[in-house]
Amino acid sequence: MRKVEVFRALHRSRLPGDPLVLPGPWDAISARVCEEAGFPALATPSAGIAAALGHQDGSTPADEMFAAVARICGAVEIPVSADVEGGYGLAPKELVERLLEAGAVGCNLEDSRQGVLNDPREHAEWLAEVRYAAGDQLFVNARVDTFSYGDGDPERAIERAALYVAAGADCVYPIGAPVDVLPLLRSGIQGPVNMFGRLDGEGPSPTELGELGATRVTFGPGLQRRMARQLRESADSLRR
């Protein structure tokens, strides 16, 4: 099977409480560690890669982002999905070409720009062009930013999700959605649902998110930030 087919298969027939857990590597070594730990696939975080490259989240130049994704994809044998933010202003065909050249089998695409939600119908049209350009070569995860930059109304999130699924998105990611609305989102969204997982012990576990309806769980830059905290603690101990 092609890697993209393996990645698609990982999203199918998930049992409640058993979501697909995708850690977020930010460079080649973190990707290898995740692969060695037994994860079946990875999802790069744009914020984590930005931090590793010395940029603020959202300000990484496209060339640097694709180069980083290529290093991660080249370091492992398992499928890698890439967070490429809002697409960097690239035409859909070029965006798809650059993702495939980097070795990614999927992508995460935001529906906001600089904290402002995109018009959902215009964004759906753009996603449809990405889908057409990609064919079956990419798994498209469409982020829904209603809870981050909109009014937080679950019904508005479901409406946006429906447009994106109709446009060809393989999965929908209502980032920042409160846990208590996940069952409502699950009932209203067709296809896989991606939820954000926390690594600080403050939120539900991946298993609990799966029981509430999540098909897959990603962590953004959470793994990198957890490692950074541990590094600071180790550095502090060296000074004692």
C-alpha atoms as a PDB file:
ATOM      1  CA  MET A   1       0.000   0.000   0.000  1.00  0.00           C
ATOM      2  CA  ARG A   2       1.080   3.562  -0.626  1.00  0.00           C
ATOM      3  CA  LYS A   3       1.738   5.599   2.506  1.00  0.00           C
ATOM      4  CA  VAL A   4      -1.311   7.759   1.855  1.00  0.00           C
ATOM      5  CA  GLU A   5      -3.476   4.634   1.689  1.00  0.00           C
ATOM      6  CA  VAL A   6      -1.993   3.425   4.972  1.00  0.00           C
ATOM      7  CA  PHE A   7      -2.749   6.829   6.483  1.00  0.00           C
ATOM      8  CA  ARG A   8      -6.342   6.784   5.244  1.00  0.00           C
ATOM      9  CA  ALA A   9      -6.837   3.281   6.583  1.00  0.00           C
ATOM     10  CA  LEU A  10      -5.684   4.387  10.032  1.00  0.00           C
ATOM     11  CA  HIS A  11      -8.726   6.686  10.227  1.00  0.00           C
ATOM     12  CA  ARG A  12     -11.283   4.021   9.365  1.00  0.00           C
ATOM     13  CA  SER A  13     -13.390   2.000  11.779  1.00  0.00           C
ATOM     14  CA  ARG A  14     -11.887   3.516  14.922  1.00  0.00           C
ATOM     15  CA  LEU A  15     -13.564   2.104  18.008  1.00  0.00           C
ATOM     16  CA  PRO A  16     -14.842   4.441  20.741  1.00  0.00           C
ATOM     17  CA  GLY A  17     -11.970   5.169  23.092  1.00  0.00           C
ATOM     18  CA  ASP A  18      -9.377   4.234  20.472  1.00  0.00           C
ATOM     19  CA  PRO A  19      -8.672   7.359  18.409  1.00  0.00           C
ATOM     20  CA  LEU A  20      -5.693   7.641  16.107  1.00  0.00           C
ATOM     21  CA  VAL A  21      -3.029   9.417  18.182  1.00  0.00           C
ATOM     22  CA  LEU A  22      -0.625  11.503  16.098  1.00  0.00           C
ATOM     23  CA  PRO A  23       2.337  13.088  17.906  1.00  0.00           C
ATOM     24  CA  GLY A  24       3.793  16.306  16.505  1.00  0.00           C
ATOM     25  CA  PRO A  25       7.527  16.120  15.677  1.00  0.00           C
ATOM     26  CA  TRP A  26       9.299  19.367  14.877  1.00  0.00           C
ATOM     27  CA  ASP A  27      12.550  18.000  13.403  1.00  0.00           C
ATOM     28  CA  ALA A  28      14.159  14.782  12.175  1.00  0.00           C
ATOM     29  CA  ILE A  29      15.296  13.472  15.559  1.00  0.00           C
ATOM     30  CA  SER A  30      11.934  14.018  17.261  1.00  0.00           C
ATOM     31  CA  ALA A  31      10.272  12.260  14.311  1.00  0.00           C
ATOM     32  CA  ARG A  32      12.579   9.255  14.670  1.00  0.00           C
ATOM     33  CA  VAL A  33      11.896   9.082  18.416  1.00  0.00           C
ATOM     34  CA  CYS A  34       8.137   9.027  17.773  1.00  0.00           C
ATOM     35  CA  GLU A  35       8.525   6.326  15.148  1.00  0.00           C
ATOM     36  CA  GLU A  36      10.702   4.222  17.458  1.00  0.00           C
ATOM     37  CA  ALA A  37       8.061   4.616  20.168  1.00  0.00           C
ATOM     38  CA  GLY A  38       5.643   2.760  17.907  1.00  0.00           C
ATOM     39  CA  PHE A  39       3.348   5.476  16.575  1.00  0.00           C
ATOM     40  CA  PRO A  40       1.900   4.518  13.167  1.00  0.00           C
ATOM     41  CA  ALA A  41       1.931   8.047  11.715  1.00  0.00           C
ATOM     42  CA  LEU A  42       2.887  11.630  12.547  1.00  0.00           C
ATOM     43  CA  ALA A  43       1.394  15.121  12.200  1.00  0.00           C
ATOM     44  CA  THR A  44       3.826  18.038  12.146  1.00  0.00           C
ATOM     45  CA  PRO A  45       2.868  21.185  14.100  1.00  0.00           C
ATOM     46  CA  SER A  46       3.492  24.492  12.346  1.00  0.00           C
ATOM     47  CA  ALA A  47       4.018  26.239  15.695  1.00  0.00           C
ATOM     48  CA  GLY A  48       6.573  23.633  16.771  1.00  0.00           C
ATOM     49  CA  ILE A  49       8.513  23.881  13.540  1.00  0.00           C
ATOM     50  CA  ALA A  50       8.389  27.676  13.737  1.00  0.00           C
ATOM     51  CA  ALA A  51       9.886  27.597  17.234  1.00  0.00           C
ATOM     52  CA  ALA A  52      12.603  25.156  16.162  1.00  0.00           C
ATOM     53  CA  LEU A  53      13.545  27.467  13.283  1.00  0.00           C
ATOM     54  CA  GLY A  54      13.535  30.605  15.418  1.00  0.00           C
ATOM     55  CA  HIS A  55      10.277  32.079  14.110  1.00  0.00           C
ATOM     56  CA  GLN A  56       7.071  33.193  15.746  1.00  0.00           C
ATOM     57  CA  ASP A  57       4.067  30.981  15.109  1.00  0.00           C
ATOM     58  CA  GLY A  58       2.555  31.938  11.774  1.00  0.00           C
ATOM     59  CA  SER A  59       5.633  33.719  10.440  1.00  0.00           C
ATOM     60  CA  THR A  60       7.665  30.815   9.017  1.00  0.00           C
ATOM     61  CA  PRO A  61       8.541  31.396   5.346  1.00  0.00           C
ATOM     62  CA  ALA A  62       7.018  28.776   3.076  1.00  0.00           C
ATOM     63  CA  ASP A  63      10.391  27.561   1.801  1.00  0.00           C
ATOM     64  CA  GLU A  64      11.618  26.929   5.345  1.00  0.00           C
ATOM     65  CA  MET A  65       8.422  25.138   6.331  1.00  0.00           C
ATOM     66  CA  PHE A  66       8.484  22.787   3.349  1.00  0.00           C
ATOM     67  CA  ALA A  67      12.190  22.105   3.866  1.00  0.00           C
ATOM     68  CA  ALA A  68      11.531  21.196   7.507  1.00  0.00           C
ATOM     69  CA  VAL A  69       8.642  18.931   6.521  1.00  0.00           C
ATOM     70  CA  ALA A  70      10.871  17.244   3.939  1.00  0.00           C
ATOM     71  CA  ARG A  71      13.551  16.531   6.574  1.00  0.00           C
ATOM     72  CA  ILE A  72      10.942  14.993   8.869  1.00  0.00           C
ATOM     73  CA  CYS A  73       9.396  12.882   6.102  1.00  0.00           C
ATOM     74  CA  GLY A  74      12.838  11.725   5.008  1.00  0.00           C
ATOM     75  CA  ALA A  75      13.791  10.678   8.530  1.00  0.00           C
ATOM     76  CA  VAL A  76      11.013   8.113   9.015  1.00  0.00           C
ATOM     77  CA  GLU A  77       9.253   5.289   7.186  1.00  0.00           C
ATOM     78  CA  ILE A  78       5.768   5.999   8.570  1.00  0.00           C
ATOM     79  CA  PRO A  79       3.263   8.438   6.997  1.00  0.00           C
ATOM     80  CA  VAL A  80       3.553  12.137   7.844  1.00  0.00           C
ATOM     81  CA  SER A  81       0.843  14.783   7.606  1.00  0.00           C
ATOM     82  CA  ALA A  82       2.040  18.391   7.498  1.00  0.00           C
ATOM     83  CA  ASP A  83       0.491  21.470   9.057  1.00  0.00           C
ATOM     84  CA  VAL A  84       0.945  24.115   6.375  1.00  0.00           C
ATOM     85  CA  GLU A  85      -1.184  26.771   8.061  1.00  0.00           C
ATOM     86  CA  GLY A  86      -3.293  28.653   5.498  1.00  0.00           C
ATOM     87  CA  GLY A  87      -1.286  27.512   2.488  1.00  0.00           C
ATOM     88  CA  TYR A  88       1.111  30.487   2.326  1.00  0.00           C
ATOM     89  CA  GLY A  89      -0.831  32.140  -0.460  1.00  0.00           C
ATOM     90  CA  LEU A  90       0.142  29.396  -2.898  1.00  0.00           C
ATOM     91  CA  ALA A  91      -2.174  28.321  -5.666  1.00  0.00           C
ATOM     92  CA  PRO A  92      -3.740  24.931  -4.869  1.00  0.00           C
ATOM     93  CA  LYS A  93      -1.753  23.122  -7.559  1.00  0.00           C
ATOM     94  CA  GLU A  94       1.574  24.496  -6.311  1.00  0.00           C
ATOM     95  CA  LEU A  95       0.656  23.819  -2.686  1.00  0.00           C
ATOM     96  CA  VAL A  96      -0.109  20.185  -3.515  1.00  0.00           C
ATOM     97  CA  GLU A  97       3.060  19.816  -5.575  1.00  0.00           C
ATOM     98  CA  ARG A  98       5.221  21.147  -2.749  1.00  0.00           C
ATOM     99  CA  LEU A  99       3.587  18.891  -0.172  1.00  0.00           C
ATOM    100  CA  LEU A 100       4.123  15.843  -2.354  1.00  0.00           C
ATOM    101  CA  GLU A 101       7.714  16.853  -3.124  1.00  0.00           C
ATOM    102  CA  ALA A 102       8.330  17.082   0.628  1.00  0.00           C
ATOM    103  CA  GLY A 103       7.014  13.549   1.083  1.00  0.00           C
ATOM    104  CA  ALA A 104       3.850  14.383   3.034  1.00  0.00           C
ATOM    105  CA  VAL A 105       0.761  12.201   2.686  1.00  0.00           C
ATOM    106  CA  GLY A 106      -1.593  14.711   4.273  1.00  0.00           C
ATOM    107  CA  CYS A 107      -2.005  18.325   5.240  1.00  0.00           C
ATOM    108  CA  ASN A 108      -3.722  20.471   7.832  1.00  0.00           C
ATOM    109  CA  LEU A 109      -5.264  23.649   6.391  1.00  0.00           C
ATOM    110  CA  GLU A 110      -6.621  26.509   8.519  1.00  0.00           C
ATOM    111  CA  ASP A 111      -9.785  28.462   7.700  1.00  0.00           C
ATOM    112  CA  SER A 112      -8.617  31.746   9.192  1.00  0.00           C
ATOM    113  CA  ARG A 113      -5.969  34.327   8.451  1.00  0.00           C
ATOM    114  CA  GLN A 114      -4.274  36.455  11.110  1.00  0.00           C
ATOM    115  CA  GLY A 115      -7.045  35.759  13.588  1.00  0.00           C
ATOM    116  CA  VAL A 116      -9.930  36.429  11.193  1.00  0.00           C
ATOM    117  CA  LEU A 117     -12.180  33.656   9.900  1.00  0.00           C
ATOM    118  CA  ASN A 118     -12.268  33.118   6.152  1.00  0.00           C
ATOM    119  CA  ASP A 119     -15.575  33.291   4.352  1.00  0.00           C
ATOM    120  CA  PRO A 120     -16.662  29.628   4.639  1.00  0.00           C
ATOM    121  CA  ARG A 121     -17.966  29.290   1.081  1.00  0.00           C
ATOM    122  CA  GLU A 122     -14.881  30.868  -0.447  1.00  0.00           C
ATOM    123  CA  HIS A 123     -12.702  28.657   1.731  1.00  0.00           C
ATOM    124  CA  ALA A 124     -14.693  25.592   0.676  1.00  0.00           C
ATOM    125  CA  GLU A 125     -14.125  26.505  -2.968  1.00  0.00           C
ATOM    126  CA  TRP A 126     -10.382  26.762  -2.285  1.00  0.00           C
ATOM    127  CA  LEU A 127     -10.408  23.392  -0.518  1.00  0.00           C
ATOM    128  CA  ALA A 128     -12.201  21.884  -3.509  1.00  0.00           C
ATOM    129  CA  GLU A 129      -9.379  23.135  -5.739  1.00  0.00           C
ATOM    130  CA  VAL A 130      -6.823  21.589  -3.384  1.00  0.00           C
ATOM    131  CA  ARG A 131      -8.770  18.320  -3.474  1.00  0.00           C
ATOM    132  CA  TYR A 132      -8.903  18.381  -7.266  1.00  0.00           C
ATOM    133  CA  ALA A 133      -5.173  19.073  -7.546  1.00  0.00           C
ATOM    134  CA  ALA A 134      -4.312  16.361  -5.015  1.00  0.00           C
ATOM    135  CA  GLY A 135      -6.634  13.650  -6.262  1.00  0.00           C
ATOM    136  CA  ASP A 136      -6.199  10.744  -3.871  1.00  0.00           C
ATOM    137  CA  GLN A 137      -2.569  11.579  -3.094  1.00  0.00           C
ATOM    138  CA  LEU A 138      -3.207  13.690   0.025  1.00  0.00           C
ATOM    139  CA  PHE A 139      -5.380  13.313   3.113  1.00  0.00           C
ATOM    140  CA  VAL A 140      -6.845  16.767   3.748  1.00  0.00           C
ATOM    141  CA  ASN A 141      -7.572  17.807   7.339  1.00  0.00           C
ATOM    142  CA  ALA A 142      -9.711  20.967   7.289  1.00  0.00           C
ATOM    143  CA  ARG A 143      -9.349  23.073  10.412  1.00  0.00           C
ATOM    144  CA  VAL A 144     -12.428  24.897  11.667  1.00  0.00           C
ATOM    145  CA  ASP A 145     -11.464  27.977  13.696  1.00  0.00           C
ATOM    146  CA  THR A 146     -14.910  28.909  14.975  1.00  0.00           C
ATOM    147  CA  PHE A 147     -13.883  28.279  18.576  1.00  0.00           C
ATOM    148  CA  SER A 148     -10.612  30.173  18.236  1.00  0.00           C
ATOM    149  CA  TYR A 149     -11.642  33.253  16.262  1.00  0.00           C
ATOM    150  CA  GLY A 150     -15.401  33.030  15.842  1.00  0.00           C
ATOM    151  CA  ASP A 151     -18.369  33.127  18.190  1.00  0.00           C
ATOM    152  CA  GLY A 152     -17.832  29.589  19.471  1.00  0.00           C
ATOM    153  CA  ASP A 153     -21.261  28.441  18.332  1.00  0.00           C
ATOM    154  CA  PRO A 154     -21.136  24.672  17.672  1.00  0.00           C
ATOM    155  CA  GLU A 155     -23.840  24.979  15.001  1.00  0.00           C
ATOM    156  CA  ARG A 156     -21.684  27.469  13.062  1.00  0.00           C
ATOM    157  CA  ALA A 157     -18.771  25.043  13.347  1.00  0.00           C
ATOM    158  CA  ILE A 158     -20.930  22.205  12.014  1.00  0.00           C
ATOM    159  CA  GLU A 159     -22.074  24.373   9.093  1.00  0.00           C
ATOM    160  CA  ARG A 160     -18.476  25.199   8.155  1.00  0.00           C
ATOM    161  CA  ALA A 161     -17.489  21.551   8.538  1.00  0.00           C
ATOM    162  CA  ALA A 162     -20.300  20.441   6.209  1.00  0.00           C
ATOM    163  CA  LEU A 163     -19.081  22.814   3.495  1.00  0.00           C
ATOM    164  CA  TYR A 164     -15.515  21.542   3.834  1.00  0.00           C
ATOM    165  CA  VAL A 165     -16.511  17.883   3.756  1.00  0.00           C
ATOM    166  CA  ALA A 166     -18.621  18.555   0.660  1.00  0.00           C
ATOM    167  CA  ALA A 167     -15.543  20.198  -0.878  1.00  0.00           C
ATOM    168  CA  GLY A 168     -13.565  17.001  -0.383  1.00  0.00           C
ATOM    169  CA  ALA A 169     -11.943  17.310   3.043  1.00  0.00           C
ATOM    170  CA  ASP A 170     -11.135  13.909   4.539  1.00  0.00           C
ATOM    171  CA  CYS A 171     -11.259  15.055   8.152  1.00  0.00           C
ATOM    172  CA  VAL A 172     -12.442  18.114  10.097  1.00  0.00           C
ATOM    173  CA  TYR A 173     -10.558  19.736  12.970  1.00  0.00           C
ATOM    174  CA  PRO A 174     -12.661  22.020  15.221  1.00  0.00           C
ATOM    175  CA  ILE A 175      -9.622  23.252  17.116  1.00  0.00           C
ATOM    176  CA  GLY A 176     -10.312  24.674  20.554  1.00  0.00           C
ATOM    177  CA  ALA A 177     -13.760  23.116  20.812  1.00  0.00           C
ATOM    178  CA  PRO A 178     -14.811  22.594  24.444  1.00  0.00           C
ATOM    179  CA  VAL A 179     -14.956  18.956  25.406  1.00  0.00           C
ATOM    180  CA  ASP A 180     -18.615  19.192  26.368  1.00  0.00           C
ATOM    181  CA  VAL A 181     -19.662  20.057  22.793  1.00  0.00           C
ATOM    182  CA  LEU A 182     -17.707  17.203  21.194  1.00  0.00           C
ATOM    183  CA  PRO A 183     -20.705  14.799  21.202  1.00  0.00           C
ATOM    184  CA  LEU A 184     -22.776  17.466  19.412  1.00  0.00           C
ATOM    185  CA  LEU A 185     -20.007  18.054  16.877  1.00  0.00           C
ATOM    186  CA  ARG A 186     -19.639  14.310  16.359  1.00  0.00           C
ATOM    187  CA  SER A 187     -23.354  13.920  15.665  1.00  0.00           C
ATOM    188  CA  GLY A 188     -23.374  16.795  13.181  1.00  0.00           C
ATOM    189  CA  ILE A 189     -20.130  16.202  11.263  1.00  0.00           C
ATOM    190  CA  GLN A 190     -19.803  13.561   8.582  1.00  0.00           C
ATOM    191  CA  GLY A 191     -16.519  11.681   8.558  1.00  0.00           C
ATOM    192  CA  PRO A 192     -13.488  11.749  10.863  1.00  0.00           C
ATOM    193  CA  VAL A 193     -13.140  14.421  13.541  1.00  0.00           C
ATOM    194  CA  ASN A 194      -9.741  15.596  14.796  1.00  0.00           C
ATOM    195  CA  MET A 195      -9.534  16.949  18.355  1.00  0.00           C
ATOM    196  CA  PHE A 196      -6.750  18.779  20.154  1.00  0.00           C
ATOM    197  CA  GLY A 197      -5.154  16.853  22.994  1.00  0.00           C
ATOM    198  CA  ARG A 198      -3.286  18.365  25.924  1.00  0.00           C
ATOM    199  CA  LEU A 199      -0.098  16.985  27.437  1.00  0.00           C
ATOM    200  CA  ASP A 200      -0.174  19.011  30.649  1.00  0.00           C
ATOM    201  CA  GLY A 201      -2.681  16.799  32.430  1.00  0.00           C
ATOM    202  CA  GLU A 202      -5.319  19.536  32.400  1.00  0.00           C
ATOM    203  CA  GLY A 203      -7.596  18.061  29.753  1.00  0.00           C
ATOM    204  CA  PRO A 204      -9.133  14.706  28.878  1.00  0.00           C
ATOM    205  CA  SER A 205      -6.888  11.894  27.717  1.00  0.00           C
ATOM    206  CA  PRO A 206      -6.900  10.714  24.103  1.00  0.00           C
ATOM    207  CA  THR A 207      -8.956   7.722  25.213  1.00  0.00           C
ATOM    208  CA  GLU A 208     -11.554   9.997  26.782  1.00  0.00           C
ATOM    209  CA  LEU A 209     -11.654  12.190  23.659  1.00  0.00           C
ATOM    210  CA  GLY A 210     -12.186   9.052  21.602  1.00  0.00           C
ATOM    211  CA  GLU A 211     -15.068   7.983  23.821  1.00  0.00           C
ATOM    212  CA  LEU A 212     -16.686  11.377  23.220  1.00  0.00           C
ATOM    213  CA  GLY A 213     -16.373  11.068  19.451  1.00  0.00           C
ATOM    214  CA  ALA A 214     -12.866  12.016  18.330  1.00  0.00           C
ATOM    215  CA  THR A 215     -11.520   9.949  15.451  1.00  0.00           C
ATOM    216  CA  ARG A 216      -7.997  11.220  15.894  1.00  0.00           C
ATOM    217  CA  VAL A 217      -6.072  13.345  18.382  1.00  0.00           C
ATOM    218  CA  THR A 218      -3.224  15.764  17.652  1.00  0.00           C
ATOM    219  CA  PHE A 219      -1.282  17.941  20.056  1.00  0.00           C
ATOM    220  CA  GLY A 220       0.041  20.929  18.125  1.00  0.00           C
ATOM    221  CA  PRO A 221       3.371  21.974  19.651  1.00  0.00           C
ATOM    222  CA  GLY A 222       2.479  20.334  22.972  1.00  0.00           C
ATOM    223  CA  LEU A 223       5.150  17.634  22.791  1.00  0.00           C
ATOM    224  CA  GLN A 224       7.862  20.163  21.981  1.00  0.00           C
ATOM    225  CA  ARG A 225       6.795  22.442  24.834  1.00  0.00           C
ATOM    226  CA  ARG A 226       6.740  19.533  27.256  1.00  0.00           C
ATOM    227  CA  MET A 227      10.260  18.596  26.193  1.00  0.00           C
ATOM    228  CA  ALA A 228      11.329  22.224  26.608  1.00  0.00           C
ATOM    229  CA  ARG A 229      10.049  22.236  30.190  1.00  0.00           C
ATOM    230  CA  GLN A 230      11.968  19.072  30.940  1.00  0.00           C
ATOM    231  CA  LEU A 231      15.094  20.568  29.378  1.00  0.00           C
ATOM    232  CA  ARG A 232      14.761  23.681  31.559  1.00  0.00           C
ATOM    233  CA  GLU A 233      14.406  21.507  34.649  1.00  0.00           C
ATOM    234  CA  SER A 234      17.520  19.527  33.675  1.00  0.00           C
ATOM    235  CA  ALA A 235      19.461  22.726  33.027  1.00  0.00           C
ATOM    236  CA  ASP A 236      18.413  24.098  36.404  1.00  0.00           C
ATOM    237  CA  SER A 237      19.614  20.929  38.118  1.00  0.00           C
ATOM    238  CA  LEU A 238      23.030  21.295  36.461  1.00  0.00           C
ATOM    239  CA  ARG A 239      23.462  24.736  38.023  1.00  0.00           C
ATOM    240  CA  ARG A 240      22.815  23.486  41.536  1.00  0.00           C
END
